[in-house]
Amino acid sequence: MADQDYKKIGQEIIDKIGKDNIQSITHCATRLRVEVYDRQRIDDDEIEKIDEVKGVFFNAGQYQVILGTGIVDKVYKAIVEEDHTMEEKEAEVDKVKEEHNPIKKGVRTLADVFVTIIPGIAATGLFLGLQGVLLNEDVLSFFGTTQDAIPDAVMLLLDVLTDTVFSFLPALICWSAFKKFGGTPIVGFVIGLMLVSPLLPNAYEVADASSNVEAVMAFGFIPITGYQGSVLTALVIGYLGSKLEIATRKVCHKL
């Protein structure tokens, strides 16, 4: 699809919603998210007739137009390039979010952190499903083989495809949290990698009594292990780390 087509789609969406009806505009992985002044002015049927629009719904004060992964980025880019006043409306999104109740704001913040890593998790889920099918005893017997006959190199590659995202999940969460809360994403990624550093005892192995792997004791009483599979710890570290970075930047600029 040509850039001109994305501009046409974006302009049609803006026209149907009403430019003067838009309070703010942004997007997530699949949806164009528009804060509007008057929901009743929008004709859902008309918007759903626009090319590439797969559906619409209204939630938490936002009118959301479903366009799909990849398409929404290009449509949003076309909108702000065509009309720079939309960039100013996008910059106001955080202010609008503050007006919502704390629960909705918290849920939306979590969604913003995790939505950027969902494609990686979804792809891994597909690989897990494929692995389950390929290694199924009935499927293997149909081809006259068994799991033991599969080369170790192939099994290793399958494990890489299905385990990598979950092994480094804290790093991905820290990266996304830093990006969301205003820090430098690569700094968040490095901190996340530290949480699952191979120099630390693997959390899964420590939990396995038969592995004989023990946590490192700091100061004789603080157990230290890796944070494999830990979501909450990575999220908290990402939030605190980004805020610390922002505060440090402000101090450094004054020196």
Coordinates of N, CA and C in Angstrom, one line a residue:
M1 N 0.8 -1.2 0.0 CA 0.0 0.0 0.0 C 0.9 1.2 0.0
A2 N 0.6 2.2 -0.9 CA 1.4 3.4 -1.0 C 1.1 4.4 0.2
D3 N 2.1 5.3 0.4 CA 1.9 6.3 1.5 C 0.7 7.1 1.3
Q4 N 0.4 7.4 0.0 CA -0.8 8.2 -0.2 C -2.1 7.5 0.3
D5 N -2.1 6.2 0.2 CA -3.3 5.5 0.7 C -3.4 5.6 2.2
Y6 N -2.3 5.6 2.9 CA -2.4 5.7 4.4 C -2.8 7.1 4.7
K7 N -2.4 8.1 4.0 CA -2.8 9.5 4.2 C -4.3 9.6 4.0
K8 N -4.8 8.9 3.0 CA -6.3 9.0 2.7 C -7.1 8.3 3.8
I9 N -6.6 7.2 4.3 CA -7.2 6.5 5.4 C -7.3 7.4 6.7
G10 N -6.1 8.0 7.0 CA -6.0 8.8 8.1 C -6.9 10.0 8.0
Q11 N -6.9 10.7 6.9 CA -7.8 11.8 6.7 C -9.3 11.5 6.8
E12 N -9.6 10.4 6.3 CA -11.0 9.9 6.4 C -11.4 9.7 7.8
I13 N -10.5 9.1 8.6 CA -10.8 8.9 10.0 C -11.0 10.2 10.8
I14 N -10.1 11.1 10.5 CA -10.2 12.4 11.2 C -11.4 13.2 10.8
D15 N -11.8 13.1 9.5 CA -13.0 13.8 9.0 C -14.3 13.2 9.7
K16 N -14.3 11.8 9.8 CA -15.5 11.2 10.4 C -15.6 11.5 11.9
I17 N -14.5 11.5 12.6 CA -14.5 11.8 14.0 C -14.8 13.3 14.2
G18 N -14.2 14.1 13.3 CA -14.3 15.6 13.5 C -13.1 16.1 14.1
K19 N -12.3 16.9 13.3 CA -11.1 17.4 13.8 C -11.3 18.3 15.1
D20 N -12.3 19.0 15.1 CA -12.6 19.9 16.3 C -13.1 19.0 17.5
N21 N -13.4 17.8 17.3 CA -13.9 16.9 18.3 C -12.8 16.1 19.0
I22 N -11.5 16.2 18.4 CA -10.4 15.5 18.9 C -9.7 16.2 20.0
Q23 N -9.6 15.6 21.2 CA -8.9 16.2 22.3 C -7.4 15.8 22.3
S24 N -7.2 14.5 22.0 CA -5.8 14.0 21.9 C -5.8 12.8 21.0
I25 N -4.7 12.4 20.5 CA -4.6 11.2 19.7 C -3.3 10.5 19.9
T26 N -3.3 9.2 19.9 CA -2.1 8.4 20.0 C -2.4 7.1 19.4
H27 N -1.5 6.1 19.6 CA -1.8 4.7 19.1 C -1.1 3.7 19.9
C28 N -1.6 2.5 19.9 CA -0.9 1.3 20.5 C -0.4 0.4 19.4
A29 N -0.3 -0.9 19.7 CA 0.2 -1.8 18.7 C -0.8 -2.1 17.5
T30 N -2.1 -2.0 17.8 CA -3.1 -2.3 16.8 C -4.1 -1.2 16.6
R31 N -4.2 -0.3 17.5 CA -5.4 0.6 17.5 C -5.0 2.1 17.5
L32 N -5.7 2.9 16.8 CA -5.6 4.4 16.8 C -6.5 4.8 18.0
R33 N -5.9 5.5 19.0 CA -6.7 5.8 20.2 C -6.9 7.3 20.3
V34 N -8.2 7.7 20.3 CA -8.5 9.1 20.2 C -9.4 9.6 21.4
E35 N -8.9 10.5 22.1 CA -9.8 11.2 23.1 C -10.7 12.2 22.4
V36 N -12.0 12.0 22.7 CA -12.9 12.9 22.0 C -13.7 13.7 23.0
Y37 N -14.2 14.9 22.5 CA -15.1 15.7 23.4 C -16.5 15.2 23.4
D38 N -17.0 14.7 22.2 CA -18.4 14.3 22.2 C -18.5 13.0 21.4
R39 N -18.7 11.9 22.2 CA -18.8 10.6 21.6 C -20.0 10.4 20.6
Q40 N -21.0 11.1 20.9 CA -22.3 11.0 20.2 C -22.1 11.5 18.7
R41 N -21.1 12.3 18.5 CA -21.0 12.9 17.1 C -20.4 11.9 16.1
I42 N -19.9 10.8 16.6 CA -19.2 9.8 15.8 C -20.1 8.7 15.3
D43 N -20.2 8.5 14.0 CA -21.0 7.4 13.4 C -20.1 6.2 13.2
D44 N -20.2 5.2 14.1 CA -19.3 4.0 14.0 C -19.4 3.3 12.6
D45 N -20.6 3.2 12.1 CA -20.8 2.5 10.8 C -20.0 3.2 9.7
E46 N -20.0 4.5 9.7 CA -19.2 5.2 8.7 C -17.7 5.0 8.8
I47 N -17.2 5.0 10.0 CA -15.8 4.7 10.2 C -15.4 3.3 9.8
E48 N -16.3 2.4 10.1 CA -16.0 1.0 9.8 C -16.0 0.7 8.3
K49 N -16.6 1.6 7.5 CA -16.6 1.5 6.0 C -15.2 1.9 5.4
I50 N -14.4 2.6 6.2 CA -13.1 3.1 5.7 C -12.1 1.9 5.5
D51 N -11.4 1.9 4.4 CA -10.4 0.9 4.1 C -9.5 0.6 5.3
E52 N -9.2 -0.7 5.5 CA -8.3 -1.2 6.6 C -8.9 -1.1 8.0
V53 N -10.0 -0.4 8.2 CA -10.6 -0.4 9.5 C -11.3 -1.7 9.8
K54 N -10.9 -2.3 10.9 CA -11.4 -3.7 11.2 C -12.4 -3.6 12.4
G55 N -12.7 -2.5 12.9 CA -13.6 -2.3 14.0 C -13.4 -1.1 14.8
V56 N -14.3 -0.7 15.6 CA -14.2 0.4 16.5 C -14.8 0.1 17.9
F57 N -14.4 0.8 18.9 CA -15.1 0.7 20.2 C -14.7 1.8 21.1
F58 N -15.4 2.1 22.1 CA -15.2 3.2 23.0 C -15.0 2.7 24.4
N59 N -13.8 3.1 25.0 CA -13.5 2.5 26.3 C -12.6 3.5 27.1
A60 N -12.9 3.7 28.3 CA -12.2 4.6 29.2 C -11.9 6.0 28.7
G61 N -12.9 6.5 28.0 CA -12.8 7.9 27.5 C -12.1 7.9 26.1
Q62 N -11.8 6.8 25.6 CA -11.1 6.8 24.3 C -11.9 6.1 23.2
Y63 N -11.9 6.8 22.0 CA -12.5 6.2 20.9 C -11.4 5.4 20.1
Q64 N -11.5 4.1 20.0 CA -10.4 3.3 19.5 C -10.8 2.7 18.1
V65 N -9.9 3.0 17.1 CA -10.1 2.5 15.8 C -9.1 1.3 15.5
I66 N -9.6 0.1 15.3 CA -8.7 -1.0 15.1 C -8.3 -1.1 13.7
L67 N -6.9 -1.0 13.5 CA -6.3 -1.0 12.1 C -5.4 -2.2 11.9
G68 N -4.8 -2.7 13.0 CA -3.9 -3.9 12.9 C -2.5 -3.5 13.0
T69 N -1.7 -4.4 13.4 CA -0.2 -4.2 13.5 C 0.4 -3.8 12.2
G70 N 1.3 -2.8 12.3 CA 1.9 -2.3 11.1 C 1.2 -1.2 10.4
I71 N -0.1 -1.4 10.2 CA -1.0 -0.4 9.5 C -1.2 0.8 10.4
V72 N -1.5 0.6 11.7 CA -1.8 1.7 12.6 C -0.6 2.7 12.7
D73 N 0.6 2.1 12.7 CA 1.8 3.0 12.7 C 1.9 4.0 11.5
K74 N 1.6 3.4 10.4 CA 1.7 4.2 9.1 C 0.6 5.2 9.0
V75 N -0.6 4.8 9.4 CA -1.7 5.7 9.4 C -1.5 6.9 10.4
Y76 N -1.0 6.5 11.6 CA -0.8 7.6 12.6 C 0.3 8.5 12.1
K77 N 1.4 8.0 11.5 CA 2.4 8.8 11.0 C 1.9 9.7 9.9
A78 N 1.1 9.2 9.0 CA 0.5 10.0 7.9 C -0.4 11.1 8.5
I79 N -1.1 10.8 9.5 CA -2.0 11.9 10.1 C -1.2 13.0 10.7
V80 N -0.1 12.8 11.5 CA 0.7 13.8 12.1 C 1.5 14.6 11.0
E81 N 1.9 13.8 10.0 CA 2.7 14.5 8.9 C 1.9 15.4 8.1
E82 N 0.6 15.0 7.9 CA -0.3 15.8 7.1 C -0.8 17.0 7.8
D83 N -1.0 16.9 9.1 CA -1.5 18.0 10.0 C -0.7 18.0 11.3
H84 N 0.2 19.0 11.4 CA 1.1 19.1 12.5 C 0.4 19.4 13.8
T85 N -0.8 20.0 13.7 CA -1.5 20.3 14.9 C -1.9 19.0 15.7
M86 N -1.9 17.8 15.0 CA -2.1 16.6 15.6 C -1.0 16.1 16.5
E87 N 0.2 16.6 16.2 CA 1.4 16.3 17.1 C 1.2 17.0 18.4
E88 N 0.6 18.2 18.4 CA 0.4 18.9 19.6 C -0.7 18.2 20.5
K89 N -1.7 17.6 19.8 CA -2.7 16.9 20.5 C -2.1 15.6 21.1
E90 N -1.2 15.0 20.3 CA -0.6 13.8 20.9 C 0.2 14.1 22.1
A91 N 0.8 15.2 22.2 CA 1.7 15.6 23.3 C 0.8 15.8 24.6
E92 N -0.5 16.0 24.4 CA -1.4 16.2 25.5 C -2.0 14.9 26.1
V93 N -1.6 13.8 25.6 CA -2.2 12.5 26.0 C -2.0 12.3 27.5
D94 N -0.8 12.5 28.0 CA -0.5 12.2 29.4 C -1.3 13.1 30.3
K95 N -1.5 14.3 29.9 CA -2.3 15.2 30.7 C -3.8 14.8 30.8
V96 N -4.3 14.3 29.7 CA -5.6 13.7 29.6 C -5.8 12.5 30.5
K97 N -4.7 11.7 30.5 CA -4.8 10.4 31.3 C -4.9 10.8 32.8
E98 N -4.3 11.9 33.2 CA -4.3 12.2 34.6 C -5.6 12.6 35.1
E99 N -6.6 12.9 34.2 CA -7.9 13.3 34.6 C -8.8 12.1 34.9
H100 N -8.3 10.9 34.5 CA -9.1 9.7 34.7 C -8.9 9.2 36.2
N101 N -9.8 8.3 36.6 CA -9.6 7.8 38.0 C -8.3 7.0 38.1
P102 N -7.8 6.8 39.3 CA -6.5 6.2 39.5 C -6.4 4.7 39.0
I103 N -7.5 4.0 39.1 CA -7.6 2.6 38.7 C -7.4 2.5 37.2
K104 N -8.2 3.3 36.5 CA -8.1 3.3 35.0 C -6.7 3.7 34.6
K105 N -6.2 4.7 35.2 CA -4.8 5.2 34.9 C -3.8 4.2 35.1
G106 N -3.9 3.4 36.2 CA -2.9 2.3 36.5 C -3.0 1.2 35.5
V107 N -4.3 0.8 35.1 CA -4.4 -0.3 34.2 C -3.9 0.2 32.8
R108 N -4.1 1.4 32.4 CA -3.7 1.9 31.1 C -2.1 2.0 31.1
T109 N -1.5 2.4 32.2 CA -0.1 2.4 32.3 C 0.5 1.1 32.1
L110 N 0.0 0.1 32.8 CA 0.5 -1.3 32.7 C 0.3 -1.8 31.2
A111 N -0.8 -1.5 30.6 CA -1.1 -1.9 29.3 C 0.0 -1.2 28.3
D112 N 0.3 0.0 28.6 CA 1.3 0.7 27.7 C 2.7 0.1 27.8
V113 N 3.0 -0.4 29.0 CA 4.3 -1.1 29.3 C 4.3 -2.4 28.5
F114 N 3.3 -3.2 28.6 CA 3.3 -4.6 28.1 C 2.9 -4.7 26.6
V115 N 2.2 -3.7 26.1 CA 1.8 -3.8 24.7 C 2.9 -3.8 23.8
T116 N 4.1 -3.2 24.1 CA 5.2 -3.2 23.2 C 5.9 -4.6 23.1
I117 N 5.7 -5.4 24.1 CA 6.4 -6.7 24.1 C 5.5 -7.8 23.8
I118 N 4.2 -7.5 23.6 CA 3.3 -8.6 23.3 C 3.6 -9.3 22.0
P119 N 4.0 -8.6 20.9 CA 4.4 -9.4 19.7 C 5.4 -10.5 19.9
G120 N 6.4 -10.2 20.7 CA 7.5 -11.2 21.0 C 6.9 -12.3 21.8
I121 N 6.0 -12.1 22.8 CA 5.4 -13.1 23.6 C 4.5 -14.0 22.7
A122 N 3.7 -13.3 21.8 CA 2.8 -14.0 20.9 C 3.6 -14.9 19.9
A123 N 4.7 -14.4 19.4 CA 5.5 -15.2 18.5 C 6.1 -16.4 19.2
T124 N 6.5 -16.2 20.4 CA 7.0 -17.4 21.2 C 5.9 -18.4 21.5
G125 N 4.7 -17.9 21.7 CA 3.6 -18.8 21.9 C 3.3 -19.6 20.7
L126 N 3.4 -19.0 19.5 CA 3.2 -19.8 18.3 C 4.3 -20.9 18.1
F127 N 5.5 -20.5 18.5 CA 6.6 -21.5 18.4 C 6.4 -22.6 19.4
L128 N 5.9 -22.3 20.6 CA 5.6 -23.3 21.6 C 4.5 -24.3 21.1
G129 N 3.5 -23.7 20.4 CA 2.4 -24.5 19.8 C 3.0 -25.4 18.7
L130 N 3.8 -24.9 17.9 CA 4.4 -25.7 16.8 C 5.3 -26.8 17.4
Q131 N 6.1 -26.4 18.4 CA 6.9 -27.4 19.0 C 6.1 -28.6 19.6
G132 N 4.9 -28.2 20.2 CA 4.1 -29.2 20.8 C 3.5 -30.2 19.7
V133 N 3.2 -29.6 18.6 CA 2.7 -30.5 17.5 C 3.8 -31.4 16.9
L134 N 5.0 -30.8 16.7 CA 6.1 -31.5 16.1 C 6.6 -32.7 16.9
L135 N 6.5 -32.4 18.3 CA 7.0 -33.4 19.2 C 6.0 -34.4 19.7
N136 N 4.8 -34.2 19.2 CA 3.7 -35.1 19.7 C 4.0 -36.5 19.3
E137 N 3.8 -37.4 20.2 CA 4.1 -38.8 19.9 C 3.3 -39.4 18.7
D138 N 2.0 -39.0 18.6 CA 1.2 -39.5 17.5 C 1.8 -39.0 16.1
V139 N 2.2 -37.7 16.1 CA 2.7 -37.1 14.9 C 4.0 -37.8 14.5
L140 N 4.9 -38.0 15.5 CA 6.2 -38.6 15.3 C 6.0 -40.0 14.8
S141 N 5.1 -40.8 15.4 CA 4.8 -42.1 15.0 C 4.3 -42.2 13.6
F142 N 3.5 -41.2 13.2 CA 3.0 -41.1 11.8 C 4.1 -41.1 10.8
F143 N 5.2 -40.4 11.2 CA 6.4 -40.3 10.3 C 7.4 -41.4 10.6
G144 N 7.0 -42.3 11.4 CA 7.9 -43.5 11.7 C 9.1 -43.2 12.5
T145 N 9.0 -42.2 13.4 CA 10.2 -41.8 14.2 C 9.8 -41.6 15.7
T146 N 10.7 -41.3 16.5 CA 10.4 -40.9 17.9 C 11.2 -39.7 18.3
Q147 N 10.9 -39.1 19.4 CA 11.6 -37.9 19.9 C 13.1 -38.2 20.1
D148 N 13.5 -39.4 20.5 CA 14.9 -39.7 20.7 C 15.7 -39.7 19.4
A149 N 15.0 -39.9 18.3 CA 15.7 -39.9 17.0 C 16.0 -38.5 16.5
I150 N 15.4 -37.5 17.1 CA 15.6 -36.1 16.6 C 17.0 -35.6 17.1
P151 N 17.8 -35.1 16.2 CA 19.1 -34.6 16.5 C 19.1 -33.6 17.7
D152 N 20.1 -33.7 18.5 CA 20.2 -32.7 19.6 C 20.3 -31.3 19.2
A153 N 20.9 -31.0 18.0 CA 21.0 -29.7 17.5 C 19.6 -29.1 17.2
V154 N 18.7 -29.9 16.6 CA 17.4 -29.5 16.3 C 16.6 -29.2 17.6
M155 N 16.8 -30.0 18.6 CA 16.1 -29.8 19.9 C 16.6 -28.5 20.5
L156 N 17.9 -28.3 20.4 CA 18.5 -27.1 21.0 C 17.9 -25.8 20.3
L157 N 17.8 -25.9 19.0 CA 17.2 -24.7 18.2 C 15.7 -24.5 18.6
L158 N 15.0 -25.6 18.8 CA 13.6 -25.4 19.3 C 13.5 -24.8 20.6
D159 N 14.4 -25.2 21.5 CA 14.5 -24.6 22.9 C 14.8 -23.1 22.8
V160 N 15.7 -22.7 21.9 CA 16.1 -21.3 21.7 C 14.9 -20.5 21.3
L161 N 14.1 -21.1 20.3 CA 12.9 -20.4 19.8 C 11.8 -20.2 20.9
T162 N 11.7 -21.2 21.8 CA 10.6 -21.2 22.7 C 10.9 -20.6 24.1
D163 N 12.2 -20.6 24.4 CA 12.6 -20.2 25.8 C 13.2 -18.8 25.9
T164 N 13.8 -18.2 24.8 CA 14.5 -17.0 24.9 C 13.7 -15.8 25.5
V165 N 12.5 -15.6 24.9 CA 11.7 -14.5 25.4 C 11.4 -14.6 26.9
F166 N 11.1 -15.7 27.3 CA 10.7 -15.9 28.7 C 11.9 -15.9 29.6
S167 N 13.1 -16.3 29.1 CA 14.3 -16.2 29.9 C 14.8 -14.8 30.1
F168 N 14.5 -13.9 29.1 CA 15.0 -12.5 29.2 C 13.8 -11.6 29.4
L169 N 12.6 -12.1 29.8 CA 11.4 -11.3 30.0 C 11.7 -10.1 30.9
P170 N 12.4 -10.2 32.0 CA 12.7 -9.0 32.8 C 13.4 -7.9 32.1
A171 N 14.3 -8.3 31.2 CA 15.0 -7.3 30.4 C 14.1 -6.5 29.4
L172 N 13.1 -7.3 28.8 CA 12.2 -6.7 27.9 C 11.2 -5.7 28.7
I173 N 10.8 -6.2 29.9 CA 9.9 -5.3 30.7 C 10.6 -4.1 31.2
C174 N 11.9 -4.2 31.6 CA 12.6 -3.0 32.0 C 12.8 -2.0 30.9
W175 N 13.1 -2.6 29.7 CA 13.2 -1.7 28.5 C 12.0 -0.9 28.2
S176 N 10.8 -1.6 28.2 CA 9.5 -1.0 28.0 C 9.2 0.0 29.0
A177 N 9.4 -0.4 30.3 CA 9.1 0.5 31.4 C 9.9 1.8 31.3
F178 N 11.2 1.7 31.0 CA 12.0 2.9 30.9 C 11.5 3.8 29.8
K179 N 11.1 3.2 28.7 CA 10.5 3.9 27.5 C 9.2 4.6 27.9
K180 N 8.4 3.9 28.7 CA 7.1 4.5 29.1 C 7.3 5.6 30.1
F181 N 8.2 5.5 31.0 CA 8.3 6.5 32.1 C 9.3 7.5 31.8
G182 N 9.8 7.6 30.6 CA 10.7 8.7 30.3 C 12.2 8.5 30.4
G183 N 12.6 7.3 30.7 CA 14.0 7.0 30.8 C 14.6 6.7 29.5
T184 N 15.9 6.3 29.5 CA 16.6 5.9 28.2 C 16.4 4.4 28.1
P185 N 15.6 3.9 27.0 CA 15.3 2.5 26.9 C 16.5 1.5 27.0
I186 N 17.6 1.9 26.4 CA 18.7 1.0 26.4 C 19.3 0.8 27.8
V187 N 19.2 1.8 28.6 CA 19.7 1.7 30.0 C 18.8 0.7 30.7
G188 N 17.5 0.8 30.5 CA 16.5 -0.1 31.1 C 16.8 -1.5 30.6
F189 N 17.1 -1.7 29.4 CA 17.4 -3.0 28.8 C 18.6 -3.6 29.5
V190 N 19.7 -2.8 29.7 CA 20.9 -3.3 30.3 C 20.6 -3.7 31.8
I191 N 19.8 -2.9 32.5 CA 19.5 -3.2 33.9 C 18.7 -4.5 33.9
G192 N 17.8 -4.6 33.0 CA 17.0 -5.9 32.9 C 17.9 -7.1 32.7
L193 N 18.9 -6.9 31.8 CA 19.8 -8.1 31.6 C 20.6 -8.4 32.9
M194 N 20.9 -7.4 33.7 CA 21.5 -7.7 35.0 C 20.7 -8.5 35.9
L195 N 19.4 -8.4 35.8 CA 18.5 -9.1 36.6 C 18.5 -10.6 36.3
V196 N 18.9 -11.0 35.1 CA 18.9 -12.4 34.6 C 20.4 -12.7 34.2
S197 N 21.3 -12.0 34.8 CA 22.7 -12.3 34.4 C 23.1 -13.8 34.7
P198 N 23.8 -14.4 33.8 CA 24.3 -15.8 34.0 C 25.2 -15.9 35.2
L199 N 25.7 -14.8 35.7 CA 26.6 -14.8 36.9 C 25.9 -15.0 38.2
L200 N 24.5 -14.8 38.1 CA 23.7 -15.0 39.3 C 23.1 -16.5 39.2
P201 N 22.9 -17.1 40.4 CA 22.3 -18.4 40.4 C 20.9 -18.3 39.7
N202 N 20.6 -19.2 38.8 CA 19.4 -19.2 38.1 C 18.2 -19.5 39.1
A203 N 17.2 -18.7 39.1 CA 16.1 -18.8 40.0 C 15.4 -20.1 39.9
Y204 N 15.2 -20.6 38.7 CA 14.5 -21.9 38.5 C 15.4 -23.0 39.1
E205 N 16.7 -23.0 38.9 CA 17.5 -24.0 39.5 C 17.6 -24.0 41.0
V206 N 17.6 -22.8 41.6 CA 17.5 -22.6 43.0 C 16.3 -23.2 43.6
A207 N 15.1 -23.0 42.9 CA 13.9 -23.5 43.3 C 13.8 -25.1 43.2
D208 N 14.6 -25.6 42.4 CA 14.6 -27.1 42.2 C 15.6 -27.7 43.2
A209 N 15.0 -28.4 44.1 CA 15.8 -29.0 45.2 C 16.8 -30.0 44.7
S210 N 16.5 -30.6 43.6 CA 17.4 -31.7 43.1 C 18.6 -31.1 42.3
S211 N 18.6 -29.8 42.1 CA 19.7 -29.2 41.3 C 21.0 -28.9 42.1
N212 N 20.8 -28.8 43.4 CA 21.9 -28.5 44.3 C 22.5 -27.1 44.1
V213 N 21.7 -26.2 43.4 CA 22.1 -24.8 43.2 C 21.5 -24.0 44.3
E214 N 22.3 -23.2 45.0 CA 21.9 -22.4 46.1 C 22.1 -20.9 45.8
A215 N 21.2 -20.1 46.5 CA 21.3 -18.7 46.3 C 22.6 -18.2 47.0
V216 N 23.2 -17.1 46.4 CA 24.3 -16.4 47.0 C 23.8 -15.6 48.2
M217 N 24.5 -15.7 49.4 CA 24.0 -15.0 50.5 C 24.9 -13.7 50.7
A218 N 24.2 -12.6 50.6 CA 24.9 -11.3 50.8 C 24.9 -10.9 52.2
F219 N 26.0 -10.5 52.8 CA 26.1 -10.1 54.2 C 25.6 -11.2 55.1
G220 N 25.6 -12.5 54.6 CA 25.3 -13.6 55.4 C 23.8 -13.9 55.6
F221 N 22.9 -13.0 55.1 CA 21.5 -13.3 55.4 C 20.6 -12.9 54.2
I222 N 21.1 -12.2 53.2 CA 20.3 -11.7 52.1 C 20.5 -12.7 50.9
P223 N 19.5 -13.5 50.5 CA 19.7 -14.4 49.4 C 19.6 -13.7 48.1
I224 N 20.5 -13.9 47.2 CA 20.6 -13.3 45.9 C 20.5 -14.4 44.8
T225 N 19.5 -14.2 43.9 CA 19.4 -15.1 42.8 C 19.0 -14.3 41.5
G226 N 19.0 -14.9 40.4 CA 18.5 -14.2 39.2 C 17.0 -14.0 39.3
Y227 N 16.4 -13.2 38.4 CA 15.0 -13.0 38.5 C 14.3 -13.5 37.2
Q228 N 14.7 -14.7 36.8 CA 14.1 -15.3 35.6 C 12.6 -15.4 35.8
G229 N 11.8 -15.0 34.9 CA 10.3 -15.1 34.9 C 9.7 -14.1 35.8
S230 N 10.5 -13.2 36.5 CA 9.9 -12.2 37.4 C 9.3 -11.0 36.6
V231 N 8.1 -10.7 36.8 CA 7.4 -9.6 36.1 C 7.4 -8.4 37.0
L232 N 6.9 -8.6 38.3 CA 6.7 -7.4 39.2 C 8.1 -6.8 39.5
T233 N 9.1 -7.6 39.8 CA 10.4 -7.0 40.1 C 10.9 -6.1 39.0
A234 N 10.8 -6.7 37.8 CA 11.3 -5.9 36.6 C 10.5 -4.6 36.4
L235 N 9.2 -4.7 36.6 CA 8.4 -3.5 36.5 C 8.7 -2.4 37.5
V236 N 8.9 -2.8 38.7 CA 9.3 -1.9 39.8 C 10.7 -1.3 39.5
I237 N 11.6 -2.1 39.2 CA 13.0 -1.7 38.9 C 12.9 -0.7 37.7
G238 N 12.1 -1.0 36.7 CA 12.0 -0.2 35.5 C 11.5 1.2 35.8
Y239 N 10.4 1.2 36.7 CA 9.8 2.5 37.1 C 10.8 3.3 37.9
L240 N 11.4 2.7 39.0 CA 12.3 3.4 39.9 C 13.5 3.9 39.1
G241 N 14.1 3.0 38.3 CA 15.3 3.3 37.5 C 15.1 4.5 36.6
S242 N 13.9 4.5 35.9 CA 13.7 5.6 35.0 C 13.5 7.0 35.7
K243 N 12.8 6.9 36.9 CA 12.7 8.1 37.7 C 14.0 8.6 38.2
L244 N 14.9 7.7 38.6 CA 16.2 8.0 39.1 C 17.0 8.7 38.0
E245 N 16.9 8.1 36.8 CA 17.6 8.7 35.7 C 17.2 10.1 35.4
I246 N 15.9 10.3 35.4 CA 15.3 11.6 35.1 C 15.8 12.6 36.1
A247 N 15.8 12.2 37.4 CA 16.2 13.1 38.5 C 17.7 13.4 38.4
T248 N 18.5 12.4 38.0 CA 19.9 12.6 37.8 C 20.2 13.5 36.7
R249 N 19.5 13.4 35.6 CA 19.7 14.3 34.5 C 19.4 15.8 34.9
K250 N 18.4 16.0 35.7 CA 18.1 17.4 36.1 C 19.2 17.9 36.9
V251 N 19.8 17.1 37.8 CA 20.9 17.6 38.7 C 22.1 17.9 37.8
C252 N 22.4 17.0 36.9 CA 23.6 17.1 36.1 C 23.5 18.4 35.2
H253 N 22.3 18.7 34.7 CA 22.1 19.9 33.9 C 22.4 21.2 34.6
K254 N 22.2 21.1 35.9 CA 22.4 22.3 36.8 C 23.9 22.5 37.2
L255 N 24.7 21.5 37.0 CA 26.1 21.6 37.4 C 26.9 22.3 36.4

